[in-house]
Amino acid sequence: MKQSFSRKILLTVGLSACLIMSLYWLLGWQMIERIESESVQRFSNYIGAQVDRVLASEAPSETLKFFDILHFYASRDLLPQELQAFTTVGTHPLPNDNLLVIRPHPISGDFYYMVLQPLEELLESEAQEAAEVGLVMGGIALITFGAMGLTLLIAWHLTVPIRQLSLQLADIDPTNPHLEPLQRNDEIGFMSRQFASLLERVSDFIQRERDFTRFSSHELRSPVMVIRSSADLLRETLPADNLSQRALKRIDDATTRMSQLIEAFLWLGRENKTRSTAPVNQAGLKAVIEERLGTHPELRARVTSLTLAPCSWPVPSFILSVIIDNLLRNALVHGSGDIAISNDSDSLLIQNPIGDTPPDERDSHGYGLMIVEQLCAQANCRFELEQTAELFSAKLIFTPA
């Protein structure tokens, strides 16, 4: 599971505090064990010194009776069989926690041997040792968890502005991006002010785009209406010959396409798009295609296969008209040979041969496909363009409403 930034900080700081304190107490425990070992060594040396005094006749032999933990062996032959393997001077720990001390005789120089019972029992009682262990373990738990808890509390407090900034970023309205910067004089405050400045620039850009769309659509509709009214006036005054009628039809087709483009671009820039109440069916698809072919005599001559099947696509008809118009224009300009148009219940396919298009120009299709991609992304439709060595295939896949 992916961890949040605050959780990563808390886990890292907490584990670091736990690890550092554990290492500290481990070293402390080793130091205590070393001190105890040195105490045992000093006490064994003290007993050895008293034995040396007795052997050197500097103290009465009754002195050794005070050391009830001591077993004295004057020579190696008197040692038990299992202890005769030890031959070097020094203190040797035995498996039963006893100590074997080998020392030179102060007069003859021969070795003598002492077996000391566990000195820890003499130096401290079992209750005292248990109390020390409990005290040390309690100190480990108290300081470790106390330090970790304090560290986590500090880390949690330090990550509060990060969480605040994350919540503010998550609640930003895409249509009106705005962020109130945190009033802090640290790196987080600087970052929040940078975010706020960036969002302000983005908001200004969105507003300029909206103004451009609104103003341009208003300004473009006026000349379109003028052209249409002028065409109607010309239709009443010009003679009804074929040349005049073809010219007027081209004006009508161009103004119709201009109106559709204006509506499509306005729809594309609208935030809340309403679903079409009348989905495009087979008859509507045929009407859209026939309308587009009627505006391009060359295109009608190239479309040799038109196979339409029943369909019901949740897309506005004027949007579908602009999409199909751009795809057909792309096929007319960048392809050659016959154009085939077909559909099934959920897709529309337009195919045409590539012909003699230079390889370095085959990936350049103008702005038509960019417009198609933008419209499809907002119209419950997926656009797929496949290009082989000999064929262009443009496919529109419609998703249910």
mmCIF file of N, CA, C and O in Angstrom, residues 1-4 7-8:
data_model
loop_
_atom_site.group_PDB
_atom_site.id
_atom_site.type_symbol
_atom_site.label_atom_id
_atom_site.label_comp_id
_atom_site.label_asym_id
_atom_site.label_seq_id
_atom_site.Cartn_x
_atom_site.Cartn_y
_atom_site.Cartn_z
ATOM 1 N N MET A 1 0.847 -1.188 0.000
ATOM 2 C CA MET A 1 0.000 0.000 0.000
ATOM 3 C C MET A 1 0.886 1.243 0.000
ATOM 4 O O MET A 1 1.847 1.328 0.745
ATOM 5 N N LYS A 2 0.536 2.182 -0.826
ATOM 6 C CA LYS A 2 1.327 3.394 -0.933
ATOM 7 C C LYS A 2 1.114 4.266 0.302
ATOM 8 O O LYS A 2 -0.011 4.552 0.696
ATOM 9 N N GLN A 3 2.222 4.701 0.925
ATOM 10 C CA GLN A 3 2.155 5.496 2.134
ATOM 11 C C GLN A 3 2.133 6.988 1.787
ATOM 12 O O GLN A 3 2.749 7.423 0.826
ATOM 13 N N SER A 4 1.408 7.763 2.623
ATOM 14 C CA SER A 4 1.386 9.206 2.442
ATOM 15 C C SER A 4 2.706 9.801 2.913
ATOM 16 O O SER A 4 3.485 9.164 3.641
ATOM 17 N N ARG A 7 2.849 10.075 6.712
ATOM 18 C CA ARG A 7 3.075 8.775 7.332
ATOM 19 C C ARG A 7 4.520 8.320 7.151
ATOM 20 O O ARG A 7 5.115 7.722 8.052
ATOM 21 N N LYS A 8 5.097 8.609 5.993
ATOM 22 C CA LYS A 8 6.499 8.253 5.779
ATOM 23 C C LYS A 8 7.413 8.989 6.754
ATOM 24 O O LYS A 8 8.352 8.416 7.305
#
